[in-house]
Coordinates of C-alpha atoms in Angstrom, one line a residue:
Chain G
M328 CA 14.3 -16.1 55.4
G329 CA 14.0 -12.6 54.7
K330 CA 13.0 -12.8 51.3
F331 CA 10.5 -15.4 52.9
F332 CA 8.9 -12.6 55.3
R333 CA 9.0 -10.2 52.3
T334 CA 6.8 -12.7 50.5
I335 CA 4.3 -13.6 53.2
F336 CA 3.6 -9.7 54.0
L337 CA 3.7 -8.5 50.4
V338 CA 6.4 -5.7 51.4
D339 CA 7.3 -4.8 47.6
L340 CA 3.5 -4.3 47.1
F341 CA 3.6 -1.7 49.8
Q342 CA 6.9 -0.1 48.8
G343 CA 5.5 0.1 45.7
L344 CA 1.9 1.5 46.7
W345 CA 3.7 3.8 49.3
V346 CA 5.6 5.8 45.6
T347 CA 2.0 6.1 44.7
F348 CA 0.5 7.7 47.5
R349 CA 3.2 10.0 48.0
N350 CA 2.6 11.4 44.6
Q351 CA -0.9 11.9 45.9
N352 CA 0.3 15.1 47.4
P353 CA -1.7 17.9 46.4
K354 CA 1.7 19.8 45.6
N355 CA 2.6 17.1 42.8
I356 CA -1.0 17.5 41.0
Y357 CA -0.3 19.4 38.1
T358 CA -3.9 19.4 36.6
E359 CA -5.5 22.6 36.2
Q360 CA -9.1 22.5 36.7
Y361 CA -9.8 25.2 34.0
P362 CA -13.0 26.8 34.1
A363 CA -13.3 27.2 37.6
E364 CA -9.3 27.8 38.4
R365 CA -7.8 29.8 35.8
P366 CA -4.4 29.7 34.8
K367 CA -2.1 32.4 35.9
V368 CA -0.1 33.6 32.8
A369 CA 3.1 35.5 32.9
E370 CA 3.4 39.4 33.7
R371 CA 4.6 39.5 29.5
Y372 CA 2.1 37.0 28.5
R373 CA 1.6 38.3 24.8
G374 CA -2.4 38.0 24.3
A375 CA -5.1 39.7 23.1
P376 CA -4.3 43.8 22.1
R377 CA -5.6 46.4 24.2
L378 CA -6.3 50.0 22.7
N379 CA -5.1 51.9 26.0
I380 CA -7.1 54.7 26.9
N381 CA -6.1 57.9 29.3
P382 CA -7.7 57.0 32.6
D383 CA -7.9 60.5 33.6
N384 CA -10.0 61.8 30.6
G385 CA -11.1 58.9 28.9
E386 CA -9.6 59.6 25.4
T387 CA -7.3 57.3 23.5
L388 CA -4.1 57.4 24.1
C389 CA -2.9 56.6 20.2
I390 CA -1.7 59.2 17.9
A391 CA -2.6 57.6 15.0
C392 CA 0.9 57.6 13.8
N393 CA 0.5 54.4 11.8
L394 CA 3.8 52.8 13.1
C395 CA 2.1 49.3 13.9
A396 CA 0.4 49.2 10.8
L397 CA 3.8 49.4 9.2
A398 CA 5.4 46.9 11.6
C399 CA 2.9 44.5 11.3
P400 CA 4.4 41.5 9.6
E401 CA 0.8 40.0 8.3
N402 CA -0.8 43.9 7.9
L403 CA -3.6 43.1 10.1
I404 CA -3.9 46.8 11.5
V405 CA -5.9 49.2 10.0
V406 CA -5.5 52.8 11.3
G407 CA -8.4 55.1 10.1
S408 CA -7.4 59.1 11.1
E409 CA -8.9 62.5 10.4
R410 CA -7.0 65.8 10.8
N411 CA -8.7 67.9 13.4
E412 CA -8.4 71.5 12.0
Q413 CA -8.8 73.0 15.3
T414 CA -6.1 71.5 17.0
R415 CA -4.2 70.4 13.8
R416 CA -3.6 67.3 14.8
K417 CA -3.8 63.9 13.6
E418 CA -7.2 62.4 15.6
L419 CA -8.3 58.4 15.6
T420 CA -11.1 57.8 14.2
T421 CA -11.1 53.7 13.5
F422 CA -8.8 51.0 14.6
T423 CA -9.4 47.5 13.3
Y424 CA -7.1 43.9 14.5
D425 CA -7.5 41.3 12.8
L426 CA -6.9 38.5 15.4
S427 CA -7.5 35.8 13.3
R428 CA -4.2 36.3 11.2
C429 CA -2.7 37.7 14.5
M430 CA 0.3 35.7 15.7
F431 CA 1.1 37.7 18.6
C432 CA 5.0 38.7 18.3
G433 CA 4.6 41.9 19.5
L434 CA 5.9 44.0 16.9
C435 CA 3.0 46.3 16.7
E436 CA 3.8 46.8 21.1
D437 CA 7.3 47.5 20.3
A438 CA 6.7 50.1 17.6
C439 CA 4.1 51.7 19.5
P440 CA 5.7 55.1 20.5
V441 CA 3.0 56.0 23.1
D442 CA 2.4 52.5 24.6
A443 CA -1.0 52.6 23.3
L444 CA -1.5 49.5 21.8
E445 CA -0.5 47.0 24.0
L446 CA -0.6 42.8 24.1
T447 CA -2.5 42.0 27.8
Q448 CA -2.8 38.8 29.4
D449 CA -6.0 37.8 28.3
F450 CA -6.1 34.9 26.7
E451 CA -9.7 33.9 26.0
L452 CA -10.0 34.8 22.4
A453 CA -12.4 31.9 20.6
S454 CA -15.2 33.5 18.6
Y455 CA -18.4 31.4 17.0
T456 CA -17.6 33.5 13.5
R457 CA -14.7 34.8 11.4
E458 CA -15.8 38.1 11.8
G459 CA -15.8 38.3 15.5
W460 CA -12.2 38.0 15.0
I461 CA -12.0 41.1 13.5
W462 CA -11.6 43.7 16.3
D463 CA -13.0 47.8 16.1
R464 CA -11.9 50.5 18.2
Q465 CA -14.5 49.5 20.7
M466 CA -13.5 46.0 21.2
L467 CA -10.2 47.0 21.4
E468 CA -10.6 49.6 24.2
E469 CA -12.8 47.3 26.0
G470 CA -11.1 44.0 25.5
P471 CA -12.6 40.5 25.5
K472 CA -15.3 39.5 27.5
P473 CA -15.4 35.6 27.8
T474 CA -18.9 33.6 29.0
P475 CA -18.1 32.9 32.8
Y476 CA -19.0 29.4 33.5
K477 CA -20.4 28.3 36.7
C478 CA -18.7 24.8 38.2
Chain M
M486 CA 7.1 -11.0 -18.1
P487 CA 5.9 -13.2 -15.7
E488 CA 2.4 -12.5 -14.7
T489 CA 2.5 -11.9 -10.9
T490 CA 0.0 -12.0 -8.6
F491 CA 0.1 -10.8 -5.1
L492 CA 1.2 -14.3 -3.6
D493 CA 3.9 -14.6 -6.0
S494 CA 5.4 -11.6 -5.1
T495 CA 8.0 -11.2 -2.4
E496 CA 7.5 -7.3 -2.1
L497 CA 5.2 -5.4 -0.4
V498 CA 5.0 -1.8 -0.5
L499 CA 3.7 0.2 2.7
N500 CA 2.6 3.5 3.2
M501 CA 3.7 4.9 6.8
G502 CA 2.4 8.2 7.2
P503 CA 1.5 11.0 6.6
Q504 CA -0.7 10.5 9.9
H505 CA 1.2 8.1 11.3
P506 CA 1.9 9.2 15.2
S507 CA 5.6 8.1 15.0
T508 CA 6.8 9.7 11.9
H509 CA 6.6 13.0 13.9
G510 CA 4.5 14.9 12.1
V511 CA 3.6 14.6 8.5
L512 CA 6.0 12.7 7.0
R513 CA 5.2 9.9 4.9
V514 CA 7.5 7.3 4.3
I515 CA 7.1 4.4 1.2
L516 CA 8.6 1.5 2.7
K517 CA 9.4 -1.1 0.3
L518 CA 9.6 -4.7 2.4
D519 CA 10.2 -7.9 1.8
G520 CA 8.6 -10.0 5.0
E521 CA 9.3 -8.1 7.8
K522 CA 12.7 -6.8 6.0
V523 CA 12.9 -3.3 4.6
I524 CA 14.2 -3.3 1.1
G525 CA 14.1 0.6 0.2
T526 CA 12.4 3.9 1.4
E527 CA 11.3 7.1 -0.1
C528 CA 10.2 10.1 1.8
V529 CA 7.5 12.1 0.7
I530 CA 7.9 15.7 2.5
G531 CA 6.0 19.1 1.9
Y532 CA 2.8 18.6 3.8
L533 CA 3.4 21.4 6.1
H534 CA 5.5 23.4 3.2
R535 CA 4.6 27.1 4.3
G536 CA 7.1 28.3 2.0
V537 CA 8.6 30.2 4.7
E538 CA 11.9 31.7 2.8
K539 CA 9.5 33.3 -0.1
I540 CA 7.6 34.7 2.9
G541 CA 11.1 36.2 4.1
E542 CA 11.5 37.7 0.6
N543 CA 8.6 39.8 1.5
R544 CA 9.0 40.6 4.7
T545 CA 11.4 43.6 5.8
Y546 CA 14.0 42.3 8.4
Q547 CA 12.6 42.4 11.6
Q548 CA 9.2 41.2 10.3
F549 CA 10.7 37.9 9.3
A550 CA 11.9 37.6 12.8
P551 CA 8.4 35.7 14.1
Y552 CA 8.8 33.5 11.0
V553 CA 11.5 31.6 11.6
D554 CA 10.0 30.4 15.1
R555 CA 7.5 28.5 13.2
M556 CA 10.2 26.6 11.3
D557 CA 12.0 23.8 13.8
Y558 CA 8.9 24.9 16.6
V559 CA 10.1 22.6 19.3
A560 CA 13.8 25.0 19.4
A561 CA 12.4 28.3 18.5
V562 CA 15.1 30.2 20.5
S563 CA 17.9 28.6 18.4
N564 CA 15.9 29.7 14.9
G565 CA 15.9 33.3 16.3
L566 CA 19.7 33.4 17.5
G567 CA 20.7 32.1 14.1
Y568 CA 18.5 34.4 12.3
C569 CA 19.5 37.5 14.3
L570 CA 23.5 36.4 14.0
A571 CA 22.6 36.3 10.5
V572 CA 21.4 39.8 10.0
E573 CA 23.8 41.2 12.2
K574 CA 26.8 40.1 10.6
L575 CA 25.0 41.3 7.5
L576 CA 24.6 44.8 8.9
N577 CA 28.3 44.5 10.6
I578 CA 26.9 45.1 14.4
E579 CA 27.1 42.9 17.3
A580 CA 25.1 42.3 20.3
P581 CA 26.3 44.0 23.2
P582 CA 27.7 41.4 26.1
R583 CA 24.6 41.2 28.0
A584 CA 22.6 40.3 25.3
Q585 CA 25.0 37.5 24.3
V586 CA 24.9 36.0 27.3
T587 CA 21.5 36.2 28.0
R588 CA 20.9 34.5 24.2
V589 CA 23.2 31.7 25.7
I590 CA 21.4 30.6 28.6
L591 CA 17.7 30.8 26.7
T592 CA 19.2 28.6 23.6
E593 CA 20.9 26.2 26.1
L594 CA 17.6 26.0 28.0
N595 CA 15.9 25.8 24.9
R596 CA 18.4 22.8 23.5
I597 CA 17.2 20.8 27.0
A598 CA 13.7 21.6 25.9
S599 CA 14.1 20.2 22.6
H600 CA 15.9 17.0 23.9
L601 CA 13.5 16.5 26.5
L602 CA 10.6 16.3 23.5
W603 CA 13.2 14.2 21.8
L604 CA 13.5 12.0 25.1
G605 CA 9.8 11.5 25.5
T606 CA 8.7 10.5 22.0
H607 CA 11.4 8.9 21.1
A608 CA 11.1 6.7 24.4
L609 CA 7.2 6.4 23.8
D610 CA 7.6 5.2 20.1
I611 CA 9.8 2.3 21.7
G612 CA 7.1 1.6 24.2
A613 CA 8.3 3.4 27.4
I614 CA 5.3 5.7 28.1
T615 CA 6.5 6.9 31.6
P616 CA 9.6 8.7 30.2
V617 CA 7.6 11.0 28.5
F618 CA 5.4 12.7 31.4
Y619 CA 8.4 13.2 33.3
C620 CA 10.1 14.8 30.5
F621 CA 7.4 16.9 29.8
R622 CA 7.3 18.0 33.7
E623 CA 11.0 19.2 33.2
R624 CA 10.1 21.0 30.1
E625 CA 7.3 22.7 31.4
E626 CA 9.6 24.7 33.4
V627 CA 11.5 25.5 30.8
L628 CA 8.8 26.5 28.9
K629 CA 7.8 28.7 32.3
I630 CA 11.0 30.6 32.1
F631 CA 10.8 31.5 28.3
E632 CA 6.7 32.9 29.0
N633 CA 8.1 34.6 32.0
Y634 CA 11.0 36.2 29.8
C635 CA 8.8 37.1 26.4
G636 CA 5.4 36.2 27.0
A637 CA 5.5 33.3 25.2
R638 CA 6.1 29.4 25.2
L639 CA 6.7 28.0 22.3
T640 CA 7.1 30.5 19.1
T641 CA 9.1 33.1 21.7
H642 CA 10.6 35.5 19.1
A643 CA 12.7 36.2 22.1
F644 CA 15.7 38.0 20.3
R645 CA 15.5 40.8 17.8
V646 CA 18.2 42.2 15.6
G647 CA 20.8 43.8 17.5
G648 CA 20.4 42.7 21.0
L649 CA 16.9 41.8 22.6
Q650 CA 13.7 43.2 23.2
Y651 CA 12.9 42.4 26.7
E652 CA 15.0 43.2 29.7
L653 CA 15.7 40.1 31.9
Y654 CA 12.8 40.2 34.5
D655 CA 13.5 40.3 38.1
G656 CA 14.4 36.7 39.8
F657 CA 15.3 35.5 36.8
E658 CA 18.9 34.1 37.6
Q659 CA 17.4 32.7 40.6
Q660 CA 14.6 30.5 38.6
V661 CA 17.3 29.7 35.6
K662 CA 19.5 28.1 38.5
A663 CA 16.6 26.8 40.6
F664 CA 16.0 24.6 37.0
C665 CA 19.6 23.6 36.7
D666 CA 19.7 22.3 40.3
M667 CA 16.3 20.4 39.9
F668 CA 17.2 19.6 36.4
L669 CA 20.2 17.1 36.7
P670 CA 19.1 14.6 39.2
K671 CA 16.1 14.1 36.9
V672 CA 18.4 13.6 34.0
D673 CA 19.9 10.6 36.2
E674 CA 16.4 9.7 36.8
Y675 CA 15.9 9.4 33.0
E676 CA 18.9 7.3 32.5
E677 CA 17.9 5.1 35.2
L678 CA 14.7 4.3 33.6
L679 CA 16.2 3.6 30.1
T680 CA 19.8 3.3 29.7
N681 CA 20.3 -0.2 31.1
N682 CA 16.5 -0.8 30.2
R683 CA 17.0 -4.3 28.3
I684 CA 14.6 -3.7 26.4
W685 CA 16.0 -0.2 24.9
V686 CA 18.7 -1.9 25.0
A687 CA 17.8 -4.5 22.6
R688 CA 15.7 -2.1 20.5
L689 CA 18.5 0.4 20.1
K690 CA 22.2 -1.4 20.3
G691 CA 23.2 -1.9 16.6
V692 CA 20.2 0.0 14.9
G693 CA 20.5 2.2 12.3
I694 CA 24.0 2.5 12.0
L695 CA 25.7 5.4 10.4
T696 CA 29.6 5.8 10.1
G697 CA 31.1 9.3 10.6
D698 CA 32.1 9.1 6.8
E699 CA 28.3 8.3 5.5
C700 CA 27.2 11.0 7.6
K701 CA 30.1 13.6 6.0
E702 CA 28.4 11.9 2.7
F703 CA 25.1 13.0 3.5
G704 CA 26.2 16.0 5.3
V705 CA 24.4 15.0 8.4
T706 CA 25.0 17.3 11.6
G707 CA 24.1 17.5 15.4
P708 CA 24.2 14.3 17.7
V709 CA 23.7 12.4 14.6
L710 CA 27.0 13.1 13.6
R711 CA 28.5 13.4 16.8
A712 CA 27.1 9.9 17.9
A713 CA 29.4 8.4 14.9
G714 CA 32.7 9.5 16.5
V715 CA 33.3 12.8 14.7
K716 CA 34.0 15.8 17.2
W717 CA 32.4 18.4 15.7
D718 CA 30.5 21.3 17.3
L719 CA 30.0 24.7 15.9
R720 CA 29.9 26.0 19.3
K721 CA 33.5 24.5 19.6
A722 CA 34.7 24.9 16.0
Q723 CA 33.2 28.5 15.3
P724 CA 31.9 30.2 18.3
Y725 CA 29.4 32.2 18.2
S726 CA 27.5 34.9 20.5
G727 CA 30.6 34.3 22.7
Y728 CA 30.5 30.7 23.0
E729 CA 34.5 30.5 23.7
Q730 CA 34.3 31.7 26.7
Y731 CA 32.5 28.6 28.4
D732 CA 33.7 25.4 29.5
F733 CA 32.4 22.4 27.9
D734 CA 32.6 19.2 26.7
V735 CA 31.3 17.6 23.4
P736 CA 30.4 14.3 24.1
T737 CA 30.8 11.8 21.2
G738 CA 29.8 8.2 20.7
E739 CA 31.5 5.3 19.2
N740 CA 29.6 3.1 16.9
G741 CA 26.6 5.8 15.4
D742 CA 23.9 3.3 16.4
T743 CA 21.0 4.5 17.8
Y744 CA 21.9 3.9 21.0
D745 CA 24.6 6.0 20.8
R746 CA 22.8 8.8 19.9
Y747 CA 20.2 8.5 22.9
I748 CA 23.6 8.5 24.9
V749 CA 24.8 11.6 23.3
R750 CA 21.6 13.7 23.9
M751 CA 21.6 12.9 26.9
Q752 CA 25.0 14.0 28.0
E753 CA 24.3 17.3 25.9
M754 CA 21.4 17.8 28.3
R755 CA 24.4 18.0 31.1
Q756 CA 26.4 20.0 29.0
S757 CA 23.9 22.4 28.7
V758 CA 23.3 22.5 32.3
R759 CA 26.9 23.6 33.1
I760 CA 27.0 26.2 30.4
I761 CA 24.0 27.7 31.9
R762 CA 25.3 27.6 35.3
Q763 CA 28.3 29.5 33.8
A764 CA 26.5 31.8 32.2
V765 CA 24.0 32.8 34.7
D766 CA 27.2 34.1 36.9
R767 CA 28.4 36.4 34.5
I768 CA 25.1 38.5 33.1
P769 CA 27.3 41.4 33.3
A770 CA 25.4 44.8 33.3
G771 CA 24.7 47.0 30.6
P772 CA 22.7 47.6 27.8
I773 CA 20.4 44.8 26.0
G774 CA 20.9 46.2 22.4
K775 CA 18.4 48.3 20.6
T776 CA 17.3 47.2 16.9
P777 CA 18.0 49.8 14.3
K778 CA 14.8 51.4 13.5
V779 CA 15.0 50.7 9.8
I780 CA 17.1 48.1 8.3
K781 CA 18.5 48.2 5.1
P782 CA 22.2 46.4 5.0
A783 CA 24.6 46.9 2.4
T784 CA 24.5 44.8 -1.2
G785 CA 26.3 41.3 -0.3
E786 CA 25.5 38.2 1.1
V787 CA 25.8 36.2 4.4
Y788 CA 25.9 32.7 5.7
V789 CA 25.9 32.1 9.2
S790 CA 25.3 28.8 11.3
I791 CA 24.9 27.8 14.6
E792 CA 24.7 24.8 16.4
A793 CA 20.7 23.9 16.6
P794 CA 19.3 21.2 18.9
K795 CA 19.3 19.1 15.8
G796 CA 22.3 20.2 14.2
E797 CA 23.8 23.1 11.9
L798 CA 21.3 26.0 11.3
G799 CA 22.2 27.8 8.9
Y800 CA 20.7 31.2 7.2
F801 CA 22.1 32.1 3.7
V802 CA 20.9 36.0 3.4
V803 CA 21.4 38.0 0.2
S804 CA 20.8 41.6 0.2
D805 CA 20.1 44.1 -2.7
N806 CA 20.3 47.3 -0.3
S807 CA 16.8 47.3 0.3
T808 CA 14.8 46.7 3.6
Q809 CA 13.7 43.4 2.6
P810 CA 16.4 40.4 1.6
Y811 CA 16.7 39.7 -1.8
R812 CA 16.7 35.7 -1.1
M813 CA 16.5 34.3 2.2
R814 CA 17.8 30.7 2.4
V815 CA 17.7 28.6 5.4
R816 CA 19.6 25.3 6.0
P817 CA 17.4 23.1 8.2
P818 CA 19.0 20.2 10.0
S819 CA 16.4 18.4 10.7
F820 CA 15.7 18.7 6.3
V821 CA 19.4 17.1 5.6
N822 CA 19.5 14.7 8.5
L823 CA 16.5 13.1 6.8
Q824 CA 18.4 12.1 3.9
A825 CA 20.1 9.3 5.8
L826 CA 17.1 7.6 6.4
D827 CA 17.0 5.7 3.3
R828 CA 20.8 4.3 4.3
M829 CA 20.0 3.6 8.0
V830 CA 16.6 2.0 7.5
R831 CA 17.6 -0.7 4.7
G832 CA 18.3 -4.3 5.7
G833 CA 16.7 -3.6 8.9
L834 CA 13.4 -4.3 10.5
V835 CA 10.1 -2.6 9.9
A836 CA 10.0 -1.8 13.5
D837 CA 13.4 -0.2 13.5
V838 CA 12.2 2.3 10.8
V839 CA 9.8 3.9 13.9
A840 CA 13.4 4.0 16.1
I841 CA 15.4 5.6 13.8
I842 CA 13.4 7.7 12.4
G843 CA 12.5 8.8 16.0
T844 CA 16.5 8.7 16.6
L845 CA 17.1 11.4 13.7
D846 CA 15.2 13.8 16.0
I847 CA 13.2 15.6 13.1
V848 CA 10.5 18.2 13.1
L849 CA 8.6 18.1 10.1
G850 CA 7.9 22.1 10.6
E851 CA 11.7 22.5 9.5
V852 CA 11.9 19.6 6.7
D853 CA 9.0 21.0 4.6
R854 CA 9.5 24.9 5.9

């Protein structure tokens, strides 16, 4: 008899639908609406490299020691330096970072003795040209500028 | 010689892959068929060959560490652990206890992630679509822990020679514990979906039998060997990184068929959770170890193997007293396990080939290196 009523009132169907609707709860939705809703990456995320500048005087923190270039497994960092005769110190002139070969292993970041080179949380690194991947000193200091899309 | 035509011949040669979705990558299998029956196979590998071993000989010991993550990219942490242990043995140093416990936690989490990916894709090959979504949902939680810990989800580069690079982040223990509590009921959920499912049982029971002796002949390791009833787990047999301190069982099967391998892997996930729970409670304070500035081991050679999710992962490193290894040889579990494919497939049906490739749990990045 119970089975008869279950069949008549489609109890099984509604039970199944209840499972479906229960999972419509917004907290069960995992999809991120990407350009509108940006993912929050972890604090230690290894993304685009950045060459830090001293916020007080705007000078670069890099001491042109070349350790990052030596640590890099892909040899993609080229550090150009010049000896300043007045202060008798090496000063950074150019810094090239070839992102197209980078595998974001973080070894350059580990090698840096003054925390000048850092892998940041920026992850939007697409470029229309291959040359766009080779970042110079200015680009490394300013960081990537992804196009904002209105949605 | 008799004149043969297509209609006369009973044999048919069929190419499966390298772009077949259920070969899990770029494996190409040439199948020789007699109707629906497989009478012979030949694996063609090398489509993903990158020369990782040669790269290792041209990099310093520190520099090679990120590359090992790209062999078995599903279990990158295990690869890194094996490599670090090999170089540490070559240098005669040991990671401090805090680093060792952290390594165990992350490696076991990675084992769970690897088995989850295997379960999802294997079920997808058989025709069950739901488990893949469930498995990836839980795998995401593991990857989040990795991202929080070392900043990368897949190719983690989590460990360094001599210890760790990153200190544990705040809330690591809570997150791992929350994952363990959340995960065990989910394993029951997967089992509810599959274990007694009639289609699942019919497709897997008695398919691709590999006996213990055959496994030993082929050098097959990991869950495939244990499913054949051989109780061989390197974590128990030759403990490394402090595995002897943890209490866990080595699940084994009886028949060595595809179904047993499924059961063994499900049990292994539960055992991994058990290890993680014990390890999280006993993370000691102290240093996390420091990478030597220059790694220049004395002349010598070393072979270190660990129990990766897929089997015995070994590193054979020869040093000639320079900063770069003279020879770097990797013994990948997938590559060795793949040898047994022909024995398992022969005499079976074409549809079973898909199930057997799935159950071997190969990653082509590791097969080809």
